[in-house]
């Protein structure tokens, strides 16, 4: 993977742009232009039929790439097309990886180990305290979910959950998802 990354960086960013544009032929990109048109049409129709947001983003991505491709045919800076298309592809992949479902934050919390939330209205807190005799005891406590929220933004999403335990102890956990990876940003309450 590191080798592929190094090769693409050298190929797109470090290679001499004057040498690149000497043999540049816009007709070589004609098949890519046709593919982008086909992708736009099929994604638009799929979005209209199935109402899946990923198809809409793919159609938008295809239009943006097609515009960049057409603009590069008319300019002398055709070597800029590759880095711009790669950046747009990376942004598009990041957008597709951001979850749109509210269950993704609760599933992430369940995978961390302390809280397991098999149902939408309660979680199980599993702790393993060590007593003075160095004995480990596993304790499971059922904690109801007091409130949960999830907001999807195009490049990231935010999730929060508030658990209300016995004796009124409230634990609030907030997280942010960037490009498909959850980061717990705030955890309030007794541990």
Short mmCIF file of N, CA and C in Angstrom, two decimals:
data_model
loop_
_atom_site.label_atom_id
_atom_site.label_comp_id
_atom_site.label_asym_id
_atom_site.label_seq_id
_atom_site.Cartn_x
_atom_site.Cartn_y
_atom_site.Cartn_z
N UNK A 1 0.83 -1.19 0.00
CA UNK A 1 0.00 0.00 0.00
C UNK A 1 0.87 1.25 0.00
N UNK A 2 1.94 1.21 0.78
CA UNK A 2 2.85 2.36 0.84
C UNK A 2 3.50 2.57 -0.52
N UNK A 3 3.84 1.48 -1.20
CA UNK A 3 4.44 1.58 -2.52
C UNK A 3 3.49 2.21 -3.53
N UNK A 4 2.22 1.80 -3.48
CA UNK A 4 1.22 2.38 -4.38
C UNK A 4 1.03 3.86 -4.09
N UNK A 5 0.98 4.21 -2.81
CA UNK A 5 0.82 5.62 -2.43
C UNK A 5 2.01 6.45 -2.93
N UNK A 6 3.23 5.95 -2.74
CA UNK A 6 4.42 6.67 -3.21
C UNK A 6 4.41 6.82 -4.73
N UNK A 7 4.02 5.74 -5.43
CA UNK A 7 3.99 5.81 -6.89
C UNK A 7 3.00 6.87 -7.38
N UNK A 8 1.80 6.91 -6.77
CA UNK A 8 0.82 7.89 -7.22
C UNK A 8 1.24 9.31 -6.88
N UNK A 9 1.89 9.51 -5.75
CA UNK A 9 2.37 10.85 -5.41
C UNK A 9 3.43 11.29 -6.41
N UNK A 10 4.37 10.41 -6.73
CA UNK A 10 5.41 10.75 -7.70
C UNK A 10 4.79 10.99 -9.07
N UNK A 11 3.86 10.14 -9.45
CA UNK A 11 3.25 10.23 -10.79
C UNK A 11 2.43 11.51 -10.96
N UNK A 12 1.71 11.93 -9.91
CA UNK A 12 0.81 13.07 -10.07
C UNK A 12 1.39 14.40 -9.63
N UNK A 13 2.24 14.40 -8.62
CA UNK A 13 2.67 15.67 -8.06
C UNK A 13 4.11 16.03 -8.39
N UNK A 14 5.01 15.06 -8.42
CA UNK A 14 6.42 15.38 -8.57
C UNK A 14 6.87 15.35 -10.02
N UNK A 15 6.21 14.61 -10.86
CA UNK A 15 6.61 14.50 -12.26
C UNK A 15 6.57 15.86 -12.94
N UNK A 16 7.51 16.12 -13.81
CA UNK A 16 7.63 17.41 -14.48
C UNK A 16 6.40 17.67 -15.35
N UNK A 17 5.66 18.75 -15.07
CA UNK A 17 4.43 19.00 -15.84
C UNK A 17 4.69 19.36 -17.31
N UNK A 18 5.84 19.95 -17.61
CA UNK A 18 6.14 20.29 -19.01
C UNK A 18 6.29 19.00 -19.83
N UNK A 19 6.95 18.02 -19.25
CA UNK A 19 7.13 16.75 -19.94
C UNK A 19 5.79 16.04 -20.11
N UNK A 20 4.92 16.20 -19.15
CA UNK A 20 3.60 15.55 -19.18
C UNK A 20 2.73 16.12 -20.30
N UNK A 21 2.77 17.43 -20.52
CA UNK A 21 1.88 18.05 -21.50
C UNK A 21 2.38 17.94 -22.93
N UNK A 22 3.63 17.52 -23.13
CA UNK A 22 4.15 17.40 -24.49
C UNK A 22 3.37 16.36 -25.30
N UNK A 23 3.07 15.23 -24.66
CA UNK A 23 2.37 14.17 -25.38
C UNK A 23 0.89 14.08 -24.99
N UNK A 24 0.34 15.15 -24.48
CA UNK A 24 -1.06 15.15 -24.04
C UNK A 24 -1.98 15.23 -25.25
N UNK A 25 -2.91 14.31 -25.31
CA UNK A 25 -3.87 14.28 -26.39
C UNK A 25 -5.28 14.23 -25.78
N UNK A 26 -6.09 15.28 -25.96
CA UNK A 26 -7.43 15.30 -25.35
C UNK A 26 -8.33 14.15 -25.83
N UNK A 27 -8.06 13.61 -27.01
CA UNK A 27 -8.90 12.54 -27.52
C UNK A 27 -8.72 11.24 -26.74
N UNK A 28 -7.60 11.13 -25.99
CA UNK A 28 -7.38 9.94 -25.17
C UNK A 28 -8.39 9.89 -24.03
N UNK A 29 -8.89 11.05 -23.63
CA UNK A 29 -9.84 11.10 -22.52
C UNK A 29 -11.29 11.00 -22.97
N UNK A 30 -11.50 10.72 -24.25
CA UNK A 30 -12.86 10.61 -24.77
C UNK A 30 -13.62 9.45 -24.13
N UNK A 31 -12.96 8.32 -23.93
CA UNK A 31 -13.65 7.19 -23.29
C UNK A 31 -13.99 7.50 -21.84
N UNK A 32 -13.13 8.24 -21.15
CA UNK A 32 -13.44 8.66 -19.78
C UNK A 32 -14.64 9.60 -19.77
N UNK A 33 -14.71 10.48 -20.75
CA UNK A 33 -15.84 11.40 -20.86
C UNK A 33 -17.14 10.62 -21.08
N UNK A 34 -17.10 9.62 -21.94
CA UNK A 34 -18.29 8.79 -22.18
C UNK A 34 -18.68 8.02 -20.91
N UNK A 35 -17.69 7.51 -20.21
CA UNK A 35 -17.97 6.78 -18.97
C UNK A 35 -18.62 7.69 -17.93
N UNK A 36 -18.14 8.93 -17.81
CA UNK A 36 -18.73 9.87 -16.85
C UNK A 36 -20.17 10.21 -17.23
N UNK A 37 -20.44 10.35 -18.51
CA UNK A 37 -21.82 10.61 -18.95
C UNK A 37 -22.72 9.42 -18.62
N UNK A 38 -22.24 8.22 -18.90
CA UNK A 38 -23.00 7.01 -18.59
C UNK A 38 -23.23 6.90 -17.08
N UNK A 39 -22.20 7.19 -16.30
CA UNK A 39 -22.31 7.13 -14.84
C UNK A 39 -23.33 8.13 -14.32
N UNK A 40 -23.32 9.34 -14.88
CA UNK A 40 -24.28 10.36 -14.46
C UNK A 40 -25.71 9.92 -14.76
N UNK A 41 -25.94 9.43 -15.98
CA UNK A 41 -27.28 9.02 -16.37
C UNK A 41 -27.79 7.86 -15.51
N UNK A 42 -26.98 6.81 -15.36
CA UNK A 42 -27.42 5.65 -14.60
C UNK A 42 -27.61 5.98 -13.12
N UNK A 43 -26.73 6.79 -12.55
CA UNK A 43 -26.86 7.15 -11.14
C UNK A 43 -28.10 8.01 -10.90
N UNK A 44 -28.38 8.91 -11.83
CA UNK A 44 -29.58 9.75 -11.70
C UNK A 44 -30.85 8.91 -11.75
N UNK A 45 -30.91 8.00 -12.68
CA UNK A 45 -32.08 7.14 -12.80
C UNK A 45 -32.21 6.24 -11.56
N UNK A 46 -31.09 5.71 -11.08
CA UNK A 46 -31.13 4.86 -9.89
C UNK A 46 -31.58 5.66 -8.67
N UNK A 47 -31.16 6.91 -8.58
CA UNK A 47 -31.59 7.74 -7.45
C UNK A 47 -33.09 8.02 -7.52
N UNK A 48 -33.59 8.29 -8.73
CA UNK A 48 -35.03 8.57 -8.89
C UNK A 48 -35.85 7.32 -8.51
N UNK A 49 -35.38 6.14 -8.89
CA UNK A 49 -36.14 4.92 -8.63
C UNK A 49 -36.00 4.46 -7.18
N UNK A 50 -34.76 4.40 -6.65
CA UNK A 50 -34.52 3.80 -5.35
C UNK A 50 -34.40 4.80 -4.20
N UNK A 51 -34.22 6.08 -4.50
CA UNK A 51 -34.08 7.13 -3.47
C UNK A 51 -32.94 6.84 -2.49
N UNK A 52 -31.83 6.35 -3.00
CA UNK A 52 -30.64 6.11 -2.20
C UNK A 52 -29.68 7.28 -2.44
N UNK A 53 -29.27 7.94 -1.36
CA UNK A 53 -28.45 9.14 -1.48
C UNK A 53 -27.10 8.89 -2.15
N UNK A 54 -26.58 7.70 -2.03
CA UNK A 54 -25.28 7.41 -2.65
C UNK A 54 -25.32 7.58 -4.16
N UNK A 55 -26.43 7.24 -4.77
CA UNK A 55 -26.56 7.41 -6.21
C UNK A 55 -26.56 8.89 -6.59
N UNK A 56 -27.18 9.71 -5.77
CA UNK A 56 -27.19 11.14 -6.04
C UNK A 56 -25.78 11.71 -5.96
N UNK A 57 -25.02 11.26 -4.96
CA UNK A 57 -23.64 11.73 -4.84
C UNK A 57 -22.79 11.25 -6.02
N UNK A 58 -23.02 10.04 -6.48
CA UNK A 58 -22.28 9.55 -7.63
C UNK A 58 -22.60 10.35 -8.89
N UNK A 59 -23.86 10.72 -9.05
CA UNK A 59 -24.25 11.55 -10.19
C UNK A 59 -23.58 12.92 -10.10
N UNK A 60 -23.57 13.50 -8.90
CA UNK A 60 -22.92 14.80 -8.70
C UNK A 60 -21.43 14.70 -8.99
N UNK A 61 -20.80 13.66 -8.50
CA UNK A 61 -19.38 13.44 -8.72
C UNK A 61 -19.08 13.31 -10.21
N UNK A 62 -19.91 12.60 -10.93
CA UNK A 62 -19.72 12.42 -12.37
C UNK A 62 -19.81 13.75 -13.11
N UNK A 63 -20.77 14.58 -12.72
CA UNK A 63 -20.92 15.89 -13.38
C UNK A 63 -19.71 16.77 -13.10
N UNK A 64 -19.24 16.78 -11.86
CA UNK A 64 -18.07 17.60 -11.52
C UNK A 64 -16.85 17.15 -12.30
N UNK A 65 -16.63 15.85 -12.38
CA UNK A 65 -15.49 15.34 -13.13
C UNK A 65 -15.62 15.64 -14.62
N UNK A 66 -16.82 15.55 -15.14
CA UNK A 66 -17.04 15.85 -16.56
C UNK A 66 -16.75 17.33 -16.85
N UNK A 67 -17.16 18.22 -15.95
CA UNK A 67 -16.89 19.65 -16.12
C UNK A 67 -15.39 19.91 -16.09
N UNK A 68 -14.70 19.28 -15.15
CA UNK A 68 -13.24 19.45 -15.08
C UNK A 68 -12.58 18.92 -16.33
N UNK A 69 -13.06 17.80 -16.82
CA UNK A 69 -12.50 17.21 -18.03
C UNK A 69 -12.72 18.11 -19.24
N UNK A 70 -13.92 18.67 -19.37
CA UNK A 70 -14.18 19.57 -20.50
C UNK A 70 -13.39 20.87 -20.38
N UNK A 71 -13.22 21.36 -19.15
CA UNK A 71 -12.44 22.59 -18.95
C UNK A 71 -10.96 22.36 -19.25
N UNK A 72 -10.48 21.15 -18.98
CA UNK A 72 -9.06 20.88 -19.22
C UNK A 72 -8.75 20.78 -20.71
N UNK A 73 -9.74 20.43 -21.53
CA UNK A 73 -9.51 20.37 -22.97
C UNK A 73 -9.26 21.77 -23.55
N UNK A 74 -9.82 22.78 -22.91
CA UNK A 74 -9.71 24.13 -23.44
C UNK A 74 -8.57 24.94 -22.84
N UNK A 75 -7.88 24.38 -21.87
CA UNK A 75 -6.79 25.12 -21.23
C UNK A 75 -5.46 24.44 -21.51
N UNK A 76 -4.41 25.19 -21.29
CA UNK A 76 -3.07 24.63 -21.48
C UNK A 76 -2.58 23.94 -20.21
N UNK A 77 -3.31 24.07 -19.11
CA UNK A 77 -2.92 23.45 -17.85
C UNK A 77 -3.60 22.10 -17.68
N UNK A 78 -3.51 21.29 -18.69
CA UNK A 78 -4.15 19.99 -18.66
C UNK A 78 -3.54 19.07 -17.61
N UNK A 79 -2.32 19.30 -17.23
CA UNK A 79 -1.67 18.46 -16.22
C UNK A 79 -2.31 18.63 -14.84
N UNK A 80 -3.10 19.68 -14.66
CA UNK A 80 -3.78 19.88 -13.38
C UNK A 80 -4.99 18.98 -13.21
N UNK A 81 -5.42 18.37 -14.28
CA UNK A 81 -6.64 17.56 -14.22
C UNK A 81 -6.46 16.37 -13.28
N UNK A 82 -5.35 15.69 -13.38
CA UNK A 82 -5.15 14.49 -12.56
C UNK A 82 -5.21 14.78 -11.06
N UNK A 83 -4.46 15.75 -10.54
CA UNK A 83 -4.56 16.00 -9.10
C UNK A 83 -5.94 16.46 -8.66
N UNK A 84 -6.61 17.24 -9.48
CA UNK A 84 -7.95 17.71 -9.12
C UNK A 84 -8.94 16.54 -9.09
N UNK A 85 -8.86 15.67 -10.08
CA UNK A 85 -9.76 14.51 -10.11
C UNK A 85 -9.45 13.58 -8.94
N UNK A 86 -8.19 13.39 -8.60
CA UNK A 86 -7.83 12.54 -7.46
C UNK A 86 -8.36 13.13 -6.16
N UNK A 87 -8.24 14.45 -6.00
CA UNK A 87 -8.76 15.10 -4.79
C UNK A 87 -10.28 14.94 -4.71
N UNK A 88 -10.96 15.14 -5.81
CA UNK A 88 -12.42 14.99 -5.81
C UNK A 88 -12.81 13.55 -5.52
N UNK A 89 -12.06 12.59 -6.06
CA UNK A 89 -12.35 11.17 -5.77
C UNK A 89 -12.17 10.88 -4.28
N UNK A 90 -11.11 11.40 -3.69
CA UNK A 90 -10.89 11.17 -2.26
C UNK A 90 -12.00 11.79 -1.42
N UNK A 91 -12.40 13.00 -1.75
CA UNK A 91 -13.49 13.65 -1.02
C UNK A 91 -14.77 12.84 -1.18
N UNK A 92 -15.03 12.36 -2.37
CA UNK A 92 -16.22 11.56 -2.62
C UNK A 92 -16.21 10.27 -1.80
N UNK A 93 -15.05 9.60 -1.75
CA UNK A 93 -14.94 8.37 -0.96
C UNK A 93 -15.15 8.68 0.52
N UNK A 94 -14.60 9.78 1.00
CA UNK A 94 -14.80 10.17 2.40
C UNK A 94 -16.28 10.42 2.67
N UNK A 95 -16.95 11.08 1.75
CA UNK A 95 -18.38 11.35 1.93
C UNK A 95 -19.18 10.05 1.98
N UNK A 96 -18.85 9.10 1.12
CA UNK A 96 -19.57 7.83 1.11
C UNK A 96 -19.34 7.02 2.38
N UNK A 97 -18.17 7.19 3.00
CA UNK A 97 -17.86 6.43 4.21
C UNK A 97 -18.54 6.98 5.46
N UNK A 98 -18.99 8.22 5.43
CA UNK A 98 -19.65 8.80 6.60
C UNK A 98 -21.03 8.16 6.74
N UNK A 99 -21.32 7.55 7.90
CA UNK A 99 -22.62 6.86 8.06
C UNK A 99 -23.78 7.84 8.13
N UNK A 100 -24.91 7.40 7.61
CA UNK A 100 -26.12 8.22 7.62
C UNK A 100 -27.16 7.66 8.58
N UNK A 101 -26.90 6.51 9.20
CA UNK A 101 -27.86 5.87 10.08
C UNK A 101 -27.52 6.18 11.53
N UNK A 102 -28.54 6.35 12.35
CA UNK A 102 -28.33 6.67 13.76
C UNK A 102 -27.78 5.48 14.54
N UNK A 103 -27.99 4.27 14.05
CA UNK A 103 -27.50 3.09 14.75
C UNK A 103 -25.98 2.95 14.70
N UNK A 104 -25.32 3.66 13.78
CA UNK A 104 -23.88 3.47 13.64
C UNK A 104 -23.12 3.93 14.88
N UNK A 105 -23.57 5.00 15.54
CA UNK A 105 -22.89 5.46 16.75
C UNK A 105 -23.09 4.47 17.90
N UNK A 106 -24.30 3.95 18.04
CA UNK A 106 -24.57 2.97 19.09
C UNK A 106 -23.80 1.68 18.82
N UNK A 107 -23.71 1.27 17.57
CA UNK A 107 -22.91 0.09 17.22
C UNK A 107 -21.44 0.30 17.53
N UNK A 108 -20.95 1.53 17.29
CA UNK A 108 -19.56 1.84 17.63
C UNK A 108 -19.33 1.72 19.13
N UNK A 109 -20.24 2.27 19.92
CA UNK A 109 -20.10 2.17 21.38
C UNK A 109 -20.13 0.71 21.83
N UNK A 110 -20.97 -0.08 21.21
CA UNK A 110 -21.04 -1.50 21.57
C UNK A 110 -19.73 -2.22 21.25
N UNK A 111 -19.07 -1.81 20.20
CA UNK A 111 -17.82 -2.48 19.81
C UNK A 111 -16.63 -2.06 20.67
N UNK A 112 -16.75 -0.94 21.40
CA UNK A 112 -15.64 -0.49 22.24
C UNK A 112 -15.43 -1.39 23.45
N UNK A 113 -16.47 -1.98 24.00
CA UNK A 113 -16.28 -2.93 25.07
C UNK A 113 -16.97 -2.62 26.37
N UNK A 114 -17.08 -1.38 26.80
CA UNK A 114 -17.69 -1.07 28.09
C UNK A 114 -19.21 -1.16 28.01
N UNK A 115 -19.78 -0.54 27.01
CA UNK A 115 -21.24 -0.54 26.85
C UNK A 115 -21.62 -1.41 25.66
N UNK A 116 -22.63 -2.24 25.87
CA UNK A 116 -23.21 -3.04 24.79
C UNK A 116 -24.68 -2.68 24.71
N UNK A 117 -25.10 -2.21 23.55
CA UNK A 117 -26.48 -1.73 23.38
C UNK A 117 -27.20 -2.58 22.34
N UNK A 118 -27.73 -3.74 22.75
CA UNK A 118 -28.43 -4.58 21.77
C UNK A 118 -29.81 -4.04 21.40
N UNK A 119 -30.39 -3.21 22.27
CA UNK A 119 -31.70 -2.63 22.01
C UNK A 119 -31.59 -1.12 21.96
N UNK A 120 -32.57 -0.48 21.35
CA UNK A 120 -32.53 0.98 21.20
C UNK A 120 -32.89 1.72 22.49
N UNK A 121 -33.36 1.02 23.49
CA UNK A 121 -33.81 1.72 24.70
C UNK A 121 -33.00 1.36 25.94
N UNK A 122 -32.02 0.45 25.84
CA UNK A 122 -31.19 0.15 26.99
C UNK A 122 -29.83 -0.39 26.57
N UNK A 123 -28.86 -0.19 27.47
CA UNK A 123 -27.51 -0.69 27.25
C UNK A 123 -27.09 -1.50 28.48
N UNK A 124 -26.08 -2.31 28.29
CA UNK A 124 -25.51 -3.08 29.39
C UNK A 124 -24.09 -2.58 29.59
N UNK A 125 -23.81 -2.14 30.82
CA UNK A 125 -22.47 -1.69 31.16
C UNK A 125 -21.75 -2.85 31.82
N UNK A 126 -20.65 -3.26 31.22
CA UNK A 126 -19.87 -4.38 31.74
C UNK A 126 -18.56 -3.85 32.30
N UNK A 127 -18.32 -4.09 33.59
CA UNK A 127 -17.09 -3.68 34.23
C UNK A 127 -16.46 -4.88 34.92
N UNK A 128 -15.16 -4.84 35.05
CA UNK A 128 -14.43 -5.91 35.73
C UNK A 128 -13.51 -5.29 36.78
N UNK A 129 -14.07 -4.98 37.97
CA UNK A 129 -13.23 -4.39 39.01
C UNK A 129 -12.35 -5.44 39.70
N UNK A 130 -11.24 -4.98 40.20
CA UNK A 130 -10.31 -5.84 40.94
C UNK A 130 -10.42 -5.44 42.41
N UNK A 131 -10.69 -6.41 43.29
CA UNK A 131 -10.82 -6.09 44.71
C UNK A 131 -9.44 -6.12 45.40
N UNK A 132 -9.44 -5.97 46.73
CA UNK A 132 -8.19 -5.90 47.48
C UNK A 132 -7.41 -7.22 47.47
N UNK A 133 -8.08 -8.32 47.22
CA UNK A 133 -7.43 -9.63 47.17
C UNK A 133 -6.96 -9.98 45.76
N UNK A 134 -6.97 -9.00 44.85
CA UNK A 134 -6.60 -9.18 43.44
C UNK A 134 -7.49 -10.19 42.73
N UNK A 135 -8.74 -10.21 43.08
CA UNK A 135 -9.71 -11.05 42.41
C UNK A 135 -10.53 -10.19 41.44
N UNK A 136 -10.77 -10.74 40.29
CA UNK A 136 -11.53 -10.01 39.26
C UNK A 136 -12.97 -10.52 39.27
N UNK A 137 -13.90 -9.58 39.34
CA UNK A 137 -15.32 -9.90 39.29
C UNK A 137 -15.95 -9.10 38.15
N UNK A 138 -16.68 -9.76 37.31
CA UNK A 138 -17.36 -9.08 36.22
C UNK A 138 -18.75 -8.68 36.69
N UNK A 139 -19.07 -7.39 36.48
CA UNK A 139 -20.39 -6.87 36.84
C UNK A 139 -21.09 -6.39 35.59
N UNK A 140 -22.35 -6.74 35.47
CA UNK A 140 -23.18 -6.25 34.35
C UNK A 140 -24.33 -5.46 34.94
N UNK A 141 -24.50 -4.25 34.39
CA UNK A 141 -25.56 -3.36 34.88
C UNK A 141 -26.38 -2.88 33.69
N UNK A 142 -27.68 -3.05 33.77
CA UNK A 142 -28.56 -2.59 32.70
C UNK A 142 -28.86 -1.12 32.93
N UNK A 143 -28.56 -0.31 31.91
CA UNK A 143 -28.74 1.14 32.01
C UNK A 143 -29.68 1.56 30.88
N UNK A 144 -30.79 2.22 31.20
CA UNK A 144 -31.69 2.69 30.14
C UNK A 144 -31.11 3.89 29.39
N UNK A 145 -31.43 3.96 28.12
CA UNK A 145 -31.01 5.11 27.30
C UNK A 145 -32.02 6.22 27.54
N UNK A 146 -31.53 7.34 28.05
CA UNK A 146 -32.39 8.49 28.33
C UNK A 146 -32.65 9.29 27.06
N UNK A 147 -31.60 9.47 26.25
CA UNK A 147 -31.74 10.26 25.03
C UNK A 147 -30.60 9.89 24.10
N UNK A 148 -30.86 9.94 22.81
CA UNK A 148 -29.80 9.75 21.83
C UNK A 148 -30.08 10.67 20.64
N UNK A 149 -29.02 11.12 20.02
CA UNK A 149 -29.18 11.98 18.84
C UNK A 149 -28.11 11.62 17.82
N UNK A 150 -28.44 11.91 16.57
CA UNK A 150 -27.52 11.64 15.47
C UNK A 150 -27.77 12.68 14.39
N UNK A 151 -26.72 13.34 13.94
CA UNK A 151 -26.83 14.34 12.87
C UNK A 151 -25.82 14.00 11.79
N UNK A 152 -26.29 13.95 10.55
CA UNK A 152 -25.42 13.68 9.42
C UNK A 152 -25.18 14.98 8.67
N UNK A 153 -23.91 15.31 8.52
CA UNK A 153 -23.49 16.42 7.69
C UNK A 153 -22.72 15.77 6.54
N UNK A 154 -22.51 16.47 5.47
CA UNK A 154 -21.96 15.84 4.27
C UNK A 154 -20.58 15.22 4.52
N UNK A 155 -19.67 15.93 5.16
CA UNK A 155 -18.32 15.43 5.35
C UNK A 155 -18.10 14.72 6.68
N UNK A 156 -19.01 14.86 7.62
CA UNK A 156 -18.88 14.21 8.92
C UNK A 156 -20.26 14.03 9.52
N UNK A 157 -20.32 13.25 10.60
CA UNK A 157 -21.58 13.09 11.32
C UNK A 157 -21.27 13.10 12.81
N UNK A 158 -22.29 13.45 13.60
CA UNK A 158 -22.14 13.52 15.05
C UNK A 158 -23.20 12.65 15.71
N UNK A 159 -22.79 11.96 16.77
CA UNK A 159 -23.72 11.14 17.52
C UNK A 159 -23.55 11.41 19.01
N UNK A 160 -24.62 11.25 19.75
CA UNK A 160 -24.59 11.44 21.20
C UNK A 160 -25.59 10.49 21.83
N UNK A 161 -25.25 10.06 23.03
CA UNK A 161 -26.14 9.18 23.78
C UNK A 161 -26.05 9.55 25.25
N UNK A 162 -27.21 9.56 25.91
CA UNK A 162 -27.24 9.85 27.35
C UNK A 162 -27.88 8.67 28.05
N UNK A 163 -27.14 8.09 28.99
CA UNK A 163 -27.58 6.93 29.74
C UNK A 163 -27.88 7.36 31.16
N UNK A 164 -29.00 6.91 31.70
CA UNK A 164 -29.39 7.26 33.06
C UNK A 164 -29.40 5.99 33.90
N UNK A 165 -28.39 5.87 34.76
CA UNK A 165 -28.23 4.69 35.58
C UNK A 165 -29.00 4.77 36.88
N UNK A 166 -28.73 3.80 37.74
CA UNK A 166 -29.36 3.77 39.05
C UNK A 166 -28.90 4.98 39.85
N UNK A 167 -29.71 5.40 40.76
CA UNK A 167 -29.43 6.55 41.62
C UNK A 167 -29.32 7.85 40.81
N UNK A 168 -29.83 7.87 39.61
CA UNK A 168 -29.87 9.09 38.81
C UNK A 168 -28.55 9.49 38.18
N UNK A 169 -27.56 8.64 38.20
CA UNK A 169 -26.26 8.96 37.58
C UNK A 169 -26.43 9.00 36.06
N UNK A 170 -25.98 10.10 35.47
CA UNK A 170 -26.13 10.29 34.03
C UNK A 170 -24.76 10.24 33.37
N UNK A 171 -24.64 9.44 32.33
CA UNK A 171 -23.43 9.34 31.53
C UNK A 171 -23.78 9.82 30.13
N UNK A 172 -23.01 10.78 29.64
CA UNK A 172 -23.25 11.32 28.31
C UNK A 172 -22.00 11.12 27.46
N UNK A 173 -22.18 10.49 26.30
CA UNK A 173 -21.07 10.21 25.40
C UNK A 173 -21.38 10.84 24.05
N UNK A 174 -20.42 11.62 23.54
CA UNK A 174 -20.58 12.26 22.23
C UNK A 174 -19.42 11.83 21.34
N UNK A 175 -19.71 11.70 20.05
CA UNK A 175 -18.68 11.30 19.11
C UNK A 175 -18.88 11.95 17.76
N UNK A 176 -17.80 12.02 17.01
CA UNK A 176 -17.80 12.58 15.66
C UNK A 176 -17.24 11.54 14.70
N UNK A 177 -17.88 11.36 13.56
CA UNK A 177 -17.40 10.43 12.55
C UNK A 177 -16.85 11.23 11.39
N UNK A 178 -15.59 11.00 11.09
CA UNK A 178 -14.94 11.65 9.96
C UNK A 178 -14.46 10.55 9.03
N UNK A 179 -14.97 10.55 7.83
CA UNK A 179 -14.58 9.58 6.78
C UNK A 179 -14.73 8.14 7.23
N UNK A 180 -15.75 7.86 8.04
CA UNK A 180 -16.02 6.49 8.44
C UNK A 180 -15.41 6.04 9.75
N UNK A 181 -14.64 6.90 10.40
CA UNK A 181 -14.02 6.55 11.67
C UNK A 181 -14.61 7.39 12.79
N UNK A 182 -15.08 6.72 13.84
CA UNK A 182 -15.66 7.42 14.98
C UNK A 182 -14.56 7.86 15.93
N UNK A 183 -14.70 9.06 16.45
CA UNK A 183 -13.80 9.62 17.46
C UNK A 183 -14.69 10.11 18.61
N UNK A 184 -14.49 9.56 19.81
CA UNK A 184 -15.26 10.01 20.95
C UNK A 184 -14.71 11.37 21.37
N UNK A 185 -15.54 12.39 21.29
CA UNK A 185 -15.10 13.75 21.57
C UNK A 185 -15.36 14.18 23.00
N UNK A 186 -16.34 13.56 23.64
CA UNK A 186 -16.68 13.98 25.00
C UNK A 186 -17.35 12.81 25.72
N UNK A 187 -16.93 12.59 26.96
CA UNK A 187 -17.55 11.56 27.77
C UNK A 187 -17.71 12.12 29.19
N UNK A 188 -18.95 12.41 29.58
CA UNK A 188 -19.24 13.00 30.90
C UNK A 188 -19.94 11.98 31.76
N UNK A 189 -19.67 12.09 33.04
CA UNK A 189 -20.40 11.24 33.99
C UNK A 189 -19.47 10.32 34.74
N UNK A 190 -20.01 9.55 35.66
CA UNK A 190 -19.18 8.62 36.42
C UNK A 190 -18.67 7.50 35.56
N UNK A 191 -17.44 7.07 35.82
CA UNK A 191 -16.86 6.02 34.99
C UNK A 191 -17.11 4.65 35.55
#
